[in-house]
Backbone as a chain_set.jsonl record, in Angstrom:
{"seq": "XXXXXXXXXXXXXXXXXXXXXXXXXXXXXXXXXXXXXXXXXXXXXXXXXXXXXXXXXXXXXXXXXXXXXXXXXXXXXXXXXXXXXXXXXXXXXXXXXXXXXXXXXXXXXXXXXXXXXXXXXXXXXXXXXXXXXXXXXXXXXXXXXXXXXXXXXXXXXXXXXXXXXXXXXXXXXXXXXXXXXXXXXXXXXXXXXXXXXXXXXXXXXXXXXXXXXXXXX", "coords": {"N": [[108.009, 95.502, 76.263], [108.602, 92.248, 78.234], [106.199, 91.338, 81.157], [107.808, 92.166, 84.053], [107.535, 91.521, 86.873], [106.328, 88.027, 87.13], [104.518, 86.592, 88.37], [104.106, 87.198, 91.248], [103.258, 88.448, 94.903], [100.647, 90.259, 95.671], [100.91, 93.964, 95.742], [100.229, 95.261, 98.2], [99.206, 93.083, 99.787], [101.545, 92.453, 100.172], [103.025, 94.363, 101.698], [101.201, 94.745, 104.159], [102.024, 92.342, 105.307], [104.509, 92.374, 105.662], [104.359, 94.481, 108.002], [102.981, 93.079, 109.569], [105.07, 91.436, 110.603], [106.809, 92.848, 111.416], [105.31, 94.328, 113.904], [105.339, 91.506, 115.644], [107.832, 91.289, 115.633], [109.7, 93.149, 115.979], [110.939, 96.638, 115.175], [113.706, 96.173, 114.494], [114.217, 94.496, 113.809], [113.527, 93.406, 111.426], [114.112, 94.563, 107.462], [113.491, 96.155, 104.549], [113.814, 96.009, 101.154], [115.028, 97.539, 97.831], [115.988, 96.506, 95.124], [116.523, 94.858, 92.7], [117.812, 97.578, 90.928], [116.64, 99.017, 88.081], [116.742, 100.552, 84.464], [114.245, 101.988, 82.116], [112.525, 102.31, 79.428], [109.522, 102.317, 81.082], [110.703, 101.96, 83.118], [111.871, 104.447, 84.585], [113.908, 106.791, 86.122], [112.628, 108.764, 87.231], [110.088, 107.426, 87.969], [111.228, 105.17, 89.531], [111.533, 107.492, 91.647], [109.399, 107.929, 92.417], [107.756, 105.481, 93.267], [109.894, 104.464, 95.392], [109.388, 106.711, 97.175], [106.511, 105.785, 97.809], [106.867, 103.438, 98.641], [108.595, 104.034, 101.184], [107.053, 105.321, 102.539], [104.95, 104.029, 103.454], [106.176, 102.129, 105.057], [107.961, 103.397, 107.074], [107.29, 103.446, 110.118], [107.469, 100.673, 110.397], [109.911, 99.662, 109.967], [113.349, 100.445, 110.396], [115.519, 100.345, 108.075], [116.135, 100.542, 104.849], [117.462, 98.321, 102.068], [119.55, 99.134, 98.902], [120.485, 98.274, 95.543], [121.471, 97.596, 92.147], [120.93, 96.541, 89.442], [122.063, 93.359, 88.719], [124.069, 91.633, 85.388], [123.74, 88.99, 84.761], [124.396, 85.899, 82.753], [122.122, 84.579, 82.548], [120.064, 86.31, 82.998], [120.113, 88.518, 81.003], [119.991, 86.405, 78.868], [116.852, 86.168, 79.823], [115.57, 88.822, 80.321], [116.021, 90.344, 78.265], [115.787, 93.477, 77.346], [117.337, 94.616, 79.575], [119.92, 96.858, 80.846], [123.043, 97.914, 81.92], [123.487, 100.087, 84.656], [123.855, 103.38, 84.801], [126.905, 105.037, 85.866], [126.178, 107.82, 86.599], [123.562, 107.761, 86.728], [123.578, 106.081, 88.599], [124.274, 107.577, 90.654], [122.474, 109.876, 90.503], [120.272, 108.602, 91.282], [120.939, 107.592, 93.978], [121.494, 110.372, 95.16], [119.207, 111.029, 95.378], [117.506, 109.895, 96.491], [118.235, 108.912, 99.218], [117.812, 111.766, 100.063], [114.948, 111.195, 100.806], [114.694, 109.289, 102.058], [115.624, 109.998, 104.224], [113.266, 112.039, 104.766], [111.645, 110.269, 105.91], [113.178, 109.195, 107.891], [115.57, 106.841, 108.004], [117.724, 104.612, 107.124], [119.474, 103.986, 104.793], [121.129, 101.304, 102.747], [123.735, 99.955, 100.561], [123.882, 96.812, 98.527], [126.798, 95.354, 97.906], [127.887, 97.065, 96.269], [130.18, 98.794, 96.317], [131.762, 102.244, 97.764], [130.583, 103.96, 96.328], [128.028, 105.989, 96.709], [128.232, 106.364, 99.348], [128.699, 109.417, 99.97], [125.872, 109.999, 99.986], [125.161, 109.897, 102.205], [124.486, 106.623, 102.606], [124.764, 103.326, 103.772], [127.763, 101.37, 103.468], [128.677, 99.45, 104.411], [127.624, 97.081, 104.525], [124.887, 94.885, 104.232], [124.079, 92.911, 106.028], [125.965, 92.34, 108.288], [127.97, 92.283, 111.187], [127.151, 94.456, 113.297], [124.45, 94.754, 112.581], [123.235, 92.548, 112.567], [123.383, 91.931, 115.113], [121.865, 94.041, 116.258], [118.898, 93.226, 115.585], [118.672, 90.801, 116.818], [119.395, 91.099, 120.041], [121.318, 90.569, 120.908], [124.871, 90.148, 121.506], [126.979, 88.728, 119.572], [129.912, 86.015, 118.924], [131.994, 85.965, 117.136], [133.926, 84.173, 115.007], [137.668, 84.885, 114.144], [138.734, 84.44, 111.976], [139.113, 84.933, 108.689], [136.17, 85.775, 107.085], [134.617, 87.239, 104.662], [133.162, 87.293, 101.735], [132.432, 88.983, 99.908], [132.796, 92.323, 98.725], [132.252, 93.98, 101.19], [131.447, 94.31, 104.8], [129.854, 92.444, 105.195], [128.563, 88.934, 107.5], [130.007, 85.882, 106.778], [127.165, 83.451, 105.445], [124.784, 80.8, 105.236], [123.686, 79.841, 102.111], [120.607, 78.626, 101.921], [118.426, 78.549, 100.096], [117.567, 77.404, 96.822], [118.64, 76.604, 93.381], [116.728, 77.443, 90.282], [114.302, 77.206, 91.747], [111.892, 79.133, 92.099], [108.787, 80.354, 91.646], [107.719, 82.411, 91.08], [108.551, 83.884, 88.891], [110.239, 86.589, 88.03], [111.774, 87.967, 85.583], [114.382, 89.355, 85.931], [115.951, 87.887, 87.666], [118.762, 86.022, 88.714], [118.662, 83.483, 89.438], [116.886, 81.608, 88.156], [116.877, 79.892, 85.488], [115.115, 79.166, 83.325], [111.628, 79.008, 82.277], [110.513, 76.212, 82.268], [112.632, 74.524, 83.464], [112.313, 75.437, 86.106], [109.622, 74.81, 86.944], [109.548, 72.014, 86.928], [111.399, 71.409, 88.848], [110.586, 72.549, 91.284], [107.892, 71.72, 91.24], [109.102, 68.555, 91.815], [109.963, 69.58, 94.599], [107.748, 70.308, 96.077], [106.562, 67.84, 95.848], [108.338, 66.118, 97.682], [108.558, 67.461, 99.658], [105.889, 67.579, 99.735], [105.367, 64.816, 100.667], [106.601, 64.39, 103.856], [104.909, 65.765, 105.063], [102.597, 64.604, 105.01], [103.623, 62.038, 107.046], [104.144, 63.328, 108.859], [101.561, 64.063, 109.588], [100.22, 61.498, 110.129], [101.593, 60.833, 112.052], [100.422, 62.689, 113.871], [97.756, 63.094, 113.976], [96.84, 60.709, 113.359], [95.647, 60.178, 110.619], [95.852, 60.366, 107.152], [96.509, 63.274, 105.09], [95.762, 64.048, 102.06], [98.013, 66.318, 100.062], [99.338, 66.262, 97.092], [98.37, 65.351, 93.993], [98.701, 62.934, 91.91]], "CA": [[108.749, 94.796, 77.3], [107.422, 91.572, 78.931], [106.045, 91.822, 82.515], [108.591, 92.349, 85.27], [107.231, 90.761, 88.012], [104.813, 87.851, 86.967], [103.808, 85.917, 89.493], [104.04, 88.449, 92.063], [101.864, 88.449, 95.221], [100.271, 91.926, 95.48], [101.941, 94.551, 96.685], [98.716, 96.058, 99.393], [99.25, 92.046, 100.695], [103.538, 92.075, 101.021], [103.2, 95.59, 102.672], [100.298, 94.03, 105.208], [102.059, 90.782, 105.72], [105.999, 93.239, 106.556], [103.653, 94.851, 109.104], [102.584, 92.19, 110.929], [106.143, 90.521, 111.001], [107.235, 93.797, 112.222], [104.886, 93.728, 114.687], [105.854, 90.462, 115.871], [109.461, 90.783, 116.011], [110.007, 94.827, 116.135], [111.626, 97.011, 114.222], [114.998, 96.031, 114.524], [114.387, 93.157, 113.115], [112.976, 93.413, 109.629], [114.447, 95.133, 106.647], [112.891, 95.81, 103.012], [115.099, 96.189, 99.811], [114.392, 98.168, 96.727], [116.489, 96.411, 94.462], [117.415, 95.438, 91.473], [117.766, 98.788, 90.319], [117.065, 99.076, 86.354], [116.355, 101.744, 83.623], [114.246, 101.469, 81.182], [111.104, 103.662, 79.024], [108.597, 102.579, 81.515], [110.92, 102.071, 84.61], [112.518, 105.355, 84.926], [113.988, 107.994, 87.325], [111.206, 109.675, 88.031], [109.292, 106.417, 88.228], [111.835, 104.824, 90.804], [111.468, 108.316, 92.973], [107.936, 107.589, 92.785], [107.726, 104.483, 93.857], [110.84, 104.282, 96.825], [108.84, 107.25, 98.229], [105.182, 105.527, 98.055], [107.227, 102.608, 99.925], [108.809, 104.349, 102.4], [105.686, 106.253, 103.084], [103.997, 102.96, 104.08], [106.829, 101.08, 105.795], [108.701, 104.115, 108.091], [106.765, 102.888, 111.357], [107.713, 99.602, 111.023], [111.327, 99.388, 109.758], [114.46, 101.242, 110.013], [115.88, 100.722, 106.722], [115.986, 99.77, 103.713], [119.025, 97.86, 101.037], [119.303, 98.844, 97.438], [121.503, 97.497, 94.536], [121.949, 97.782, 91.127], [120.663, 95.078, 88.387], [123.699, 92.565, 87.402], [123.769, 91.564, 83.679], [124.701, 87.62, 84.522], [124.125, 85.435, 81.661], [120.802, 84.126, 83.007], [119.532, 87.555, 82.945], [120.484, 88.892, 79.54], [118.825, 85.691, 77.932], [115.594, 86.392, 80.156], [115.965, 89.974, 79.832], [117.027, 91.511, 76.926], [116.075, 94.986, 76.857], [118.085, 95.321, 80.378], [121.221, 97.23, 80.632], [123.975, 98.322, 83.222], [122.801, 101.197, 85.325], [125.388, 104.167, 84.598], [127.279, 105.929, 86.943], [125.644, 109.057, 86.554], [122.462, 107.564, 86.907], [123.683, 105.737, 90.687], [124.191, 109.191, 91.558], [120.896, 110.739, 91.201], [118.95, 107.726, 92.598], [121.696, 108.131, 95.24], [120.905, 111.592, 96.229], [117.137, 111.704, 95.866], [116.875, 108.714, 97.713], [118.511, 110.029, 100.819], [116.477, 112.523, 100.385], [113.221, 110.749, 100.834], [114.655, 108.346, 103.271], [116.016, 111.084, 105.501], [112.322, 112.108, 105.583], [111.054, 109.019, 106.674], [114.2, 108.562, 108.649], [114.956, 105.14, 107.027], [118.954, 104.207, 106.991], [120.03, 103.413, 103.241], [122.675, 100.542, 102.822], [123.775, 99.48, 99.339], [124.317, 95.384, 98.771], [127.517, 94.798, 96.885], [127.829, 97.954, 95.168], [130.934, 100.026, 96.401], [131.346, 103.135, 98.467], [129.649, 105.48, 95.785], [126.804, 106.217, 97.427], [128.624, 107.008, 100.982], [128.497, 110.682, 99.98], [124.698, 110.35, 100.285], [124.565, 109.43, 103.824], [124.526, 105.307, 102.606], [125.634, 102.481, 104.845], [127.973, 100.55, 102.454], [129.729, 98.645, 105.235], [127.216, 95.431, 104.062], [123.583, 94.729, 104.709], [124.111, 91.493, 107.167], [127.052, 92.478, 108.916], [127.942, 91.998, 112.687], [126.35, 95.534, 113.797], [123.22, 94.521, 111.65], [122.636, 91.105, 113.107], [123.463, 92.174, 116.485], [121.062, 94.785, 116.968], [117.779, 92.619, 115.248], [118.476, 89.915, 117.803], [119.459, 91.958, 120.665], [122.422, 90.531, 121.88], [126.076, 89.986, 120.934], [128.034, 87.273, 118.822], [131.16, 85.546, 118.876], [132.717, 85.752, 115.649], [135.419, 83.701, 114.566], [138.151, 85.547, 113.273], [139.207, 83.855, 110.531], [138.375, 85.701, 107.474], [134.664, 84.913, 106.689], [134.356, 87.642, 104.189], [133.25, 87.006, 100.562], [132.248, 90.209, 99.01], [133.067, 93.918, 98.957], [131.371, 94.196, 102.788], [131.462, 93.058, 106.106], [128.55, 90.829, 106.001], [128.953, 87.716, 107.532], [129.469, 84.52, 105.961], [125.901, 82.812, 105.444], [124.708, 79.86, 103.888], [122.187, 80.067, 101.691], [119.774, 77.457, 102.238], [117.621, 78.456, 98.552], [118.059, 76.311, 95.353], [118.429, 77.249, 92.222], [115.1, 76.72, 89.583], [112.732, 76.813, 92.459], [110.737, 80.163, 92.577], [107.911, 80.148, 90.744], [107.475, 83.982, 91.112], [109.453, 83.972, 87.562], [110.86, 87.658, 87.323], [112.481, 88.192, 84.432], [115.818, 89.49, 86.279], [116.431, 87.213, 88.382], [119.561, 85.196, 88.183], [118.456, 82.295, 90.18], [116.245, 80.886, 87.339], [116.965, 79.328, 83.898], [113.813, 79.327, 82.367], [110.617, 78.306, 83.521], [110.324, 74.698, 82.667], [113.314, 73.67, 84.396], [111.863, 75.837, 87.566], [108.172, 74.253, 87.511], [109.642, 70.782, 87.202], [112.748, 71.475, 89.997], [109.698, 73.29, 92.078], [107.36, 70.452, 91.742], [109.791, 67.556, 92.592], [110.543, 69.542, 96.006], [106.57, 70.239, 96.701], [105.882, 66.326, 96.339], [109.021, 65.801, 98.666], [107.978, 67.644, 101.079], [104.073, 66.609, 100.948], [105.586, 63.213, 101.956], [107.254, 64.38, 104.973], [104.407, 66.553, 105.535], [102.101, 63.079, 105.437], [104.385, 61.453, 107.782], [103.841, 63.887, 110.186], [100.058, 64.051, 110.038], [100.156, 60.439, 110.306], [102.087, 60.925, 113.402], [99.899, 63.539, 114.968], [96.265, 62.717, 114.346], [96.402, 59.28, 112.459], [95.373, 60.443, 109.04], [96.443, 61.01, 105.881], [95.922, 64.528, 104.175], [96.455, 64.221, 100.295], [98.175, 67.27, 99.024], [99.301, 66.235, 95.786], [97.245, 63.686, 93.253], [99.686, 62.352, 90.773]], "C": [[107.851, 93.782, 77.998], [107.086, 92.312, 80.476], [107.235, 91.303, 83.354], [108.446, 91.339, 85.938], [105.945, 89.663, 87.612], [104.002, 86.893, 87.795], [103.801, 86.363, 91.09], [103.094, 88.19, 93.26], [101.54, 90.245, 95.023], [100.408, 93.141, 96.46], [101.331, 95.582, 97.594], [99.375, 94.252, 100.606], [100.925, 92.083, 100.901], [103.143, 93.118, 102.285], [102.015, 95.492, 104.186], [101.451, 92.858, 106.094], [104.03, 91.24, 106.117], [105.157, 94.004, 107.627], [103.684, 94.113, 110.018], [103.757, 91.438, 111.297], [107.006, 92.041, 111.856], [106.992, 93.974, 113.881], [105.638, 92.783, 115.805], [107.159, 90.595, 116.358], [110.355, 92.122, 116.291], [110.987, 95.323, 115.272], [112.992, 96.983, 113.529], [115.358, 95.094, 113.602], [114.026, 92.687, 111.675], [113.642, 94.762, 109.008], [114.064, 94.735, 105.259], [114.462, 96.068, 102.038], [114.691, 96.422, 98.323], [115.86, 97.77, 96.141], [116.103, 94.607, 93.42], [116.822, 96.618, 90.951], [117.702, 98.95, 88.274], [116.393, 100.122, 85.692], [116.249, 101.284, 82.582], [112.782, 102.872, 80.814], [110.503, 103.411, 80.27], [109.322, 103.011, 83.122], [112.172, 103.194, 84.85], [112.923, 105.894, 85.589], [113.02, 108.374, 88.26], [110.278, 108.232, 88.598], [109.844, 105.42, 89.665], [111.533, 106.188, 91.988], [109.994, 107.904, 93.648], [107.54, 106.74, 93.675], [108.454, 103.853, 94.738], [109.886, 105.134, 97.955], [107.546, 106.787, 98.71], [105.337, 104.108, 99.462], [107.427, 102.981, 100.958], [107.676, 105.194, 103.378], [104.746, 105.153, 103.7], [104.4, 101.89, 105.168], [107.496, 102.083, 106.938], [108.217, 103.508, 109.088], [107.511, 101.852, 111.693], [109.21, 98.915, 110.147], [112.183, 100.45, 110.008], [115.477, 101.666, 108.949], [116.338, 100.489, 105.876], [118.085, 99.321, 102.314], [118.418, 98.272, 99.857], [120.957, 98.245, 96.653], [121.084, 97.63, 93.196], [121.652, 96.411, 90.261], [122.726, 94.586, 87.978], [123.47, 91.631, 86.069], [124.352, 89.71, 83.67], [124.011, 87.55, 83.007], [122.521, 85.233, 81.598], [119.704, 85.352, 82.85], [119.436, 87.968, 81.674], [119.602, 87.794, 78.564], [117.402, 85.811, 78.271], [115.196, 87.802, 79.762], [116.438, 90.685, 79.196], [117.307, 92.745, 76.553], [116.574, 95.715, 78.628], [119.212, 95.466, 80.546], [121.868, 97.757, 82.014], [123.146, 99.774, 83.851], [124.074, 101.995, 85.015], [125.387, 104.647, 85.534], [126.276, 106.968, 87.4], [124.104, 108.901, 87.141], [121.979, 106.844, 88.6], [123.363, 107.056, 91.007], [123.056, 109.893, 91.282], [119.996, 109.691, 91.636], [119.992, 107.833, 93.514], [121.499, 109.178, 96.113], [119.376, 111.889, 96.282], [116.795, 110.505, 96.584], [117.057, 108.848, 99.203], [117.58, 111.017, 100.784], [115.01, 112.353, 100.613], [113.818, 109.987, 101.737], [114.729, 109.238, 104.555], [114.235, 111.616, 105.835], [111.68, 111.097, 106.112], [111.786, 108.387, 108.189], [114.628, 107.063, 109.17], [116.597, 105.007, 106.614], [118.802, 103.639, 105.61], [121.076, 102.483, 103.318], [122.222, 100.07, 101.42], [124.513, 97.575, 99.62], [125.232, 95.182, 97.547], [128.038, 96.403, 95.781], [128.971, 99.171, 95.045], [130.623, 101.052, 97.652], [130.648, 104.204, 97.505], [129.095, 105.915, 96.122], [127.338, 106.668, 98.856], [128.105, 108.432, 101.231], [127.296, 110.945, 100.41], [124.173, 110.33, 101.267], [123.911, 107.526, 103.784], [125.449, 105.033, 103.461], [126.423, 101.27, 103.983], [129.135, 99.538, 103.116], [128.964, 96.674, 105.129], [125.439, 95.311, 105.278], [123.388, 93.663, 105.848], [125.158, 91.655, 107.789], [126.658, 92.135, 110.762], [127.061, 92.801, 113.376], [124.842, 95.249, 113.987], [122.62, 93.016, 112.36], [122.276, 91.466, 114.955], [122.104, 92.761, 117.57], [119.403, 94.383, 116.556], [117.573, 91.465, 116.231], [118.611, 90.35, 119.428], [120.265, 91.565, 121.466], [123.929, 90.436, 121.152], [126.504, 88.819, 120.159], [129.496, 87.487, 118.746], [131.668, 85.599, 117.575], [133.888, 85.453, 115.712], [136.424, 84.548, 113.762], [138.973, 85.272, 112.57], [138.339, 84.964, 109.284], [136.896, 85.063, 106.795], [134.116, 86.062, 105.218], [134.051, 87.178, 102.251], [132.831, 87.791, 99.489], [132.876, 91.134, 99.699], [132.877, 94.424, 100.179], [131.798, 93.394, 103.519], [130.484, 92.388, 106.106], [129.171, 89.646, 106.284], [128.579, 86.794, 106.406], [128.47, 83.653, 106.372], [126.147, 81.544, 104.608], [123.381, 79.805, 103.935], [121.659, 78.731, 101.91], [118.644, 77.38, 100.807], [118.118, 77.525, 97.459], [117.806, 77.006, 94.26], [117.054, 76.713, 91.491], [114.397, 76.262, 90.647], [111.815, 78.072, 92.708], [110.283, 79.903, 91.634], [107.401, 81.422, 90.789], [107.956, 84.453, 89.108], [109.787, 85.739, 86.861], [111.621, 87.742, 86.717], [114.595, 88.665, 84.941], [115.914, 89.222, 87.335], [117.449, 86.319, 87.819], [119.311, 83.686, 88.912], [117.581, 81.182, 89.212], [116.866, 80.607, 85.644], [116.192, 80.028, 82.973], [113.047, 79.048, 82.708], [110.273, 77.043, 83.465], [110.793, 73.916, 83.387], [112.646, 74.189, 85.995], [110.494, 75.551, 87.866], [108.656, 73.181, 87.283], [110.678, 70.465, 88.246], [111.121, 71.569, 91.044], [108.889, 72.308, 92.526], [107.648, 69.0, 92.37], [109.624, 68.07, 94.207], [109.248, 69.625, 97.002], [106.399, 68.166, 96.844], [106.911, 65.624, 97.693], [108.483, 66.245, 99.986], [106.674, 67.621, 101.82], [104.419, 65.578, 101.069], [106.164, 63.165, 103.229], [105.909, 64.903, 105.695], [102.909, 65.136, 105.826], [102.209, 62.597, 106.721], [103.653, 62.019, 109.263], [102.242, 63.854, 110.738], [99.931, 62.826, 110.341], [100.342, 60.367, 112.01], [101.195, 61.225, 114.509], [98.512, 63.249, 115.007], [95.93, 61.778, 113.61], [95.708, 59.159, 111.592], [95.706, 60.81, 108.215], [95.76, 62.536, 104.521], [96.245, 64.272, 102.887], [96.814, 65.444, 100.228], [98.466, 67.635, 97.882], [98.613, 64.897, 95.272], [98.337, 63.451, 92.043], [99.243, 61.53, 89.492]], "O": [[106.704, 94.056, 78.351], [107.502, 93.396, 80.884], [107.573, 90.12, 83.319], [109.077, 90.3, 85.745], [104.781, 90.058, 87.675], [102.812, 86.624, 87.632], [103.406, 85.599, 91.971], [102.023, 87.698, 92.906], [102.13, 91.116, 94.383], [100.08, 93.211, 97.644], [101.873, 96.677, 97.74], [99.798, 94.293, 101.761], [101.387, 91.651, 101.957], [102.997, 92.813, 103.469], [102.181, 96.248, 105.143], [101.536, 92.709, 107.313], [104.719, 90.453, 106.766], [105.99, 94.008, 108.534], [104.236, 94.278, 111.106], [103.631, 90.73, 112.296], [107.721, 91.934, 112.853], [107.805, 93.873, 114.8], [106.383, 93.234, 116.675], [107.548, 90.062, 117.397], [111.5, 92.103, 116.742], [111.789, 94.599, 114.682], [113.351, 97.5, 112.471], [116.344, 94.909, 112.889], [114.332, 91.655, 111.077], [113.765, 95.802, 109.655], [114.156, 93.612, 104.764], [115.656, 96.228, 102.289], [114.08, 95.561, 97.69], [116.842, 98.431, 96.478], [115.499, 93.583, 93.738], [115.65, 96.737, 90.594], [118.648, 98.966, 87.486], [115.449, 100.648, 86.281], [117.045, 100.6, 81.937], [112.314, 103.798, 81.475], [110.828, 104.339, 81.01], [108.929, 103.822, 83.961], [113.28, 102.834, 85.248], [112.131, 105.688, 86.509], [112.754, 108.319, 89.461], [109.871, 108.229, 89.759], [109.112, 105.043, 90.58], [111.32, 105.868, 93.157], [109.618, 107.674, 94.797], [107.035, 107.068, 94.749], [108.048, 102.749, 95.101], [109.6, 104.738, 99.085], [107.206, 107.157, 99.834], [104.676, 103.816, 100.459], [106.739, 102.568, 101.891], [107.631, 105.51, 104.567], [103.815, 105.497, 104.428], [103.705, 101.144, 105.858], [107.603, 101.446, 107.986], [108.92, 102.499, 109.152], [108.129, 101.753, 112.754], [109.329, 97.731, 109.834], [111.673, 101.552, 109.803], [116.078, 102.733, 108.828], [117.444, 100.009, 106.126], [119.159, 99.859, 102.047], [117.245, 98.04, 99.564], [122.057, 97.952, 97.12], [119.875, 97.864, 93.218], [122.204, 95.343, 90.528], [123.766, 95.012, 87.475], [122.463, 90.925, 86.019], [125.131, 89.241, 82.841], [123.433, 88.399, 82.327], [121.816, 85.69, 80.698], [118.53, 85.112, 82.572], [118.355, 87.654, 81.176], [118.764, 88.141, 77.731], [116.592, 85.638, 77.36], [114.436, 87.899, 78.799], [117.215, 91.601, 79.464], [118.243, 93.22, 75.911], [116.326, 96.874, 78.96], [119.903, 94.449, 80.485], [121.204, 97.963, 83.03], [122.206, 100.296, 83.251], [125.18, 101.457, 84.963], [124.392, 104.858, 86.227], [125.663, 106.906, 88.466], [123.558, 109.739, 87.858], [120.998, 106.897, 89.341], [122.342, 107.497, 91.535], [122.736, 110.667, 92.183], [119.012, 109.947, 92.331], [119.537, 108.763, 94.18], [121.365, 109.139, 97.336], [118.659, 112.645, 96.938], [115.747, 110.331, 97.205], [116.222, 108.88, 100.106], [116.588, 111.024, 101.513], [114.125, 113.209, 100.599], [113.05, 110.079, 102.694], [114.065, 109.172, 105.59], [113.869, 111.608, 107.011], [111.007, 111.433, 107.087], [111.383, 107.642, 109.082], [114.295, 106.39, 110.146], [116.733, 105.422, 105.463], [117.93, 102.795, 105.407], [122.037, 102.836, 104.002], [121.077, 99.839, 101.032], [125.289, 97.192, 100.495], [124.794, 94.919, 96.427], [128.483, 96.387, 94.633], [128.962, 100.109, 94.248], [129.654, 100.925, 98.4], [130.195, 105.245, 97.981], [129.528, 107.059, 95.978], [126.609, 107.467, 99.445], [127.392, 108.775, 102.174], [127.176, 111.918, 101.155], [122.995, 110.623, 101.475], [123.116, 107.111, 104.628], [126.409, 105.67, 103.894], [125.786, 100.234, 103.794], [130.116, 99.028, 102.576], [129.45, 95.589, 105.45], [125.132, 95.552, 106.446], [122.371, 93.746, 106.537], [125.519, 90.49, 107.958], [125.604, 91.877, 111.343], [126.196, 92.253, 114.06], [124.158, 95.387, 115.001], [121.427, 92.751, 112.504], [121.296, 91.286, 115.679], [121.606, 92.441, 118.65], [118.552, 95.092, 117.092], [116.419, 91.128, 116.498], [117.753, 89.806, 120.123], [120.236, 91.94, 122.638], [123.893, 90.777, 119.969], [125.971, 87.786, 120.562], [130.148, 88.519, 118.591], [131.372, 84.515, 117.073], [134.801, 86.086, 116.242], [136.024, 84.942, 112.667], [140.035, 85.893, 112.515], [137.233, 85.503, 109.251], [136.757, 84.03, 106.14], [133.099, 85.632, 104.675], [135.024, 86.72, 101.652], [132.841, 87.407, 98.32], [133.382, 91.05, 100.818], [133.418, 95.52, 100.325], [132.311, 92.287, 103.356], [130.206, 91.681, 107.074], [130.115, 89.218, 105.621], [127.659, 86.731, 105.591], [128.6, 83.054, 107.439], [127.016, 81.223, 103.798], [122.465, 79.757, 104.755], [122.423, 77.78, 102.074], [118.106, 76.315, 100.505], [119.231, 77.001, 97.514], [116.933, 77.866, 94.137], [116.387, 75.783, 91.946], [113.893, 75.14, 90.657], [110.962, 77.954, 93.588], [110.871, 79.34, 90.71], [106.245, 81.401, 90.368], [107.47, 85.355, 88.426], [109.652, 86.085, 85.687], [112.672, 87.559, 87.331], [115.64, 88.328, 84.384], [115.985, 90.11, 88.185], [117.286, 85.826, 86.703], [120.146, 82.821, 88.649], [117.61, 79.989, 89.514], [117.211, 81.513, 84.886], [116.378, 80.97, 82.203], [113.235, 78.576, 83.829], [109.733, 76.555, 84.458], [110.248, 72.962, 83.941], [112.523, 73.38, 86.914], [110.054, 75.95, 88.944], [107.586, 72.635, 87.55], [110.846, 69.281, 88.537], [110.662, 70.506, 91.46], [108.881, 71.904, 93.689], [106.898, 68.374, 93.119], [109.24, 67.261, 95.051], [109.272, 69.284, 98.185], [106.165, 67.502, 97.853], [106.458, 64.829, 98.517], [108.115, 65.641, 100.994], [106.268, 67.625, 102.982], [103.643, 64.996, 101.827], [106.287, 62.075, 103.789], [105.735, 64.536, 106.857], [102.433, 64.964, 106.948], [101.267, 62.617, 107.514], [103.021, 61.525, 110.197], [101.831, 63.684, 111.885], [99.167, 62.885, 111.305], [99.562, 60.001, 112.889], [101.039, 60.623, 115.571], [98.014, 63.142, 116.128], [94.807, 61.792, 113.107], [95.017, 58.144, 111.511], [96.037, 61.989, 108.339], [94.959, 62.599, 103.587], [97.465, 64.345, 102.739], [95.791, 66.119, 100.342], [98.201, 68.734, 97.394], [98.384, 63.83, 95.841], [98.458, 64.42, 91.293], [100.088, 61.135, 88.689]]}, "num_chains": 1, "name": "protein.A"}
């Protein structure tokens, strides 16, 4: 199987660098997410218990709690990923209940993104990871919500807009649906770096009347 994750930063520096934004902004306000969920020889059962509990064992302090989800099989995926497949029922349901069970010791709220009530039974929050509740209580005051129907999935989350582009991470995990392939996403990626070292020019120009080079062409 290729590598998973390959441009990755390293996962001693994410779990440092969700600290200090924790920190910063308190617990209310940050949430991790152990998903896409997939099964495979190396990335197994046992290997997901392993590794939800080594997380939550490092993040309880400074979050309340965590989203998972379930790999989806777009097209984009399937040609990057080939040897990944649907998650089966059977197989939600025991990362379902041993995950509650390790969150409950950490005492670490579960919410699934997109995925149904299956998981309710386990003591999941499947009312939507961004919802009104969820926003409310990270900022610490109330909102107006229009009530026009803003819904566009299975959940109450509010309606967002994404602000990401497609073909621009350069992280290039294999199941991600946001990428092609990687040529179109290092030549999308690089157009938007030279765009924005010319704004980023501009401004130095502005502020201390010199020009930084950041790209050489």
């Amino acid at each position: 199987m290729k590598k998973i994750l390959k441009e990755m930063f390293l996962h001693t520096k994410v779990v440092k660098s969700f600290k200090r934004l924790s920190d910063s902004l308190g617990v209310n306000s940050v949430s991790w997410r152990y998903d896409p969920i997939f099964i495979s020889d190396k990335y197994s059962l046992d290997y997901h218990m392993e590794k939800f509990e080594d997380i939550c064992s490092k993040l309880h302090e400074y979050t309340n709690d965590c989203t998972i989800s379930f790999i989806d099989l777009y097209a984009k995926v399937k040609r990057n990923f080939k040897e990944a497949r649907e998650v089966t029922i059977s197989e939600q349901l025991i990362i379902g209940e041993e995950f509650s069970k390790i969150a409950e010791k950490y005492d670490i709220q579960l919410k699934t993104y997109v995925e149904g009530n299956l998981l309710e039974q386990f003591g999941f929050d499947c009312s939507g990871c961004m919802n009104q509740k969820v926003i409310e209580k990270a900022i610490g005051n109330t909102l107006k919500v229009p009530k026009e129907n803003y819904k566009i999935r299975d959940c109450d989350c509010l309606f967002g807009r994404d602000i990401g582009a497609y073909n621009t991470c350069m992280h290039e995990c294999i199941y991600c649906y946001a990428n092609s392939h990687k040529l179109s996403t290092t030549f999308l990626s690089l157009q938007i770096l030279i765009l924005f070292s010319s704004v980023i020019k501009v401004l130095q120009i502005r502020s201390n009347g010199r020009i930084l080079t950041y790209i050489q062409i």
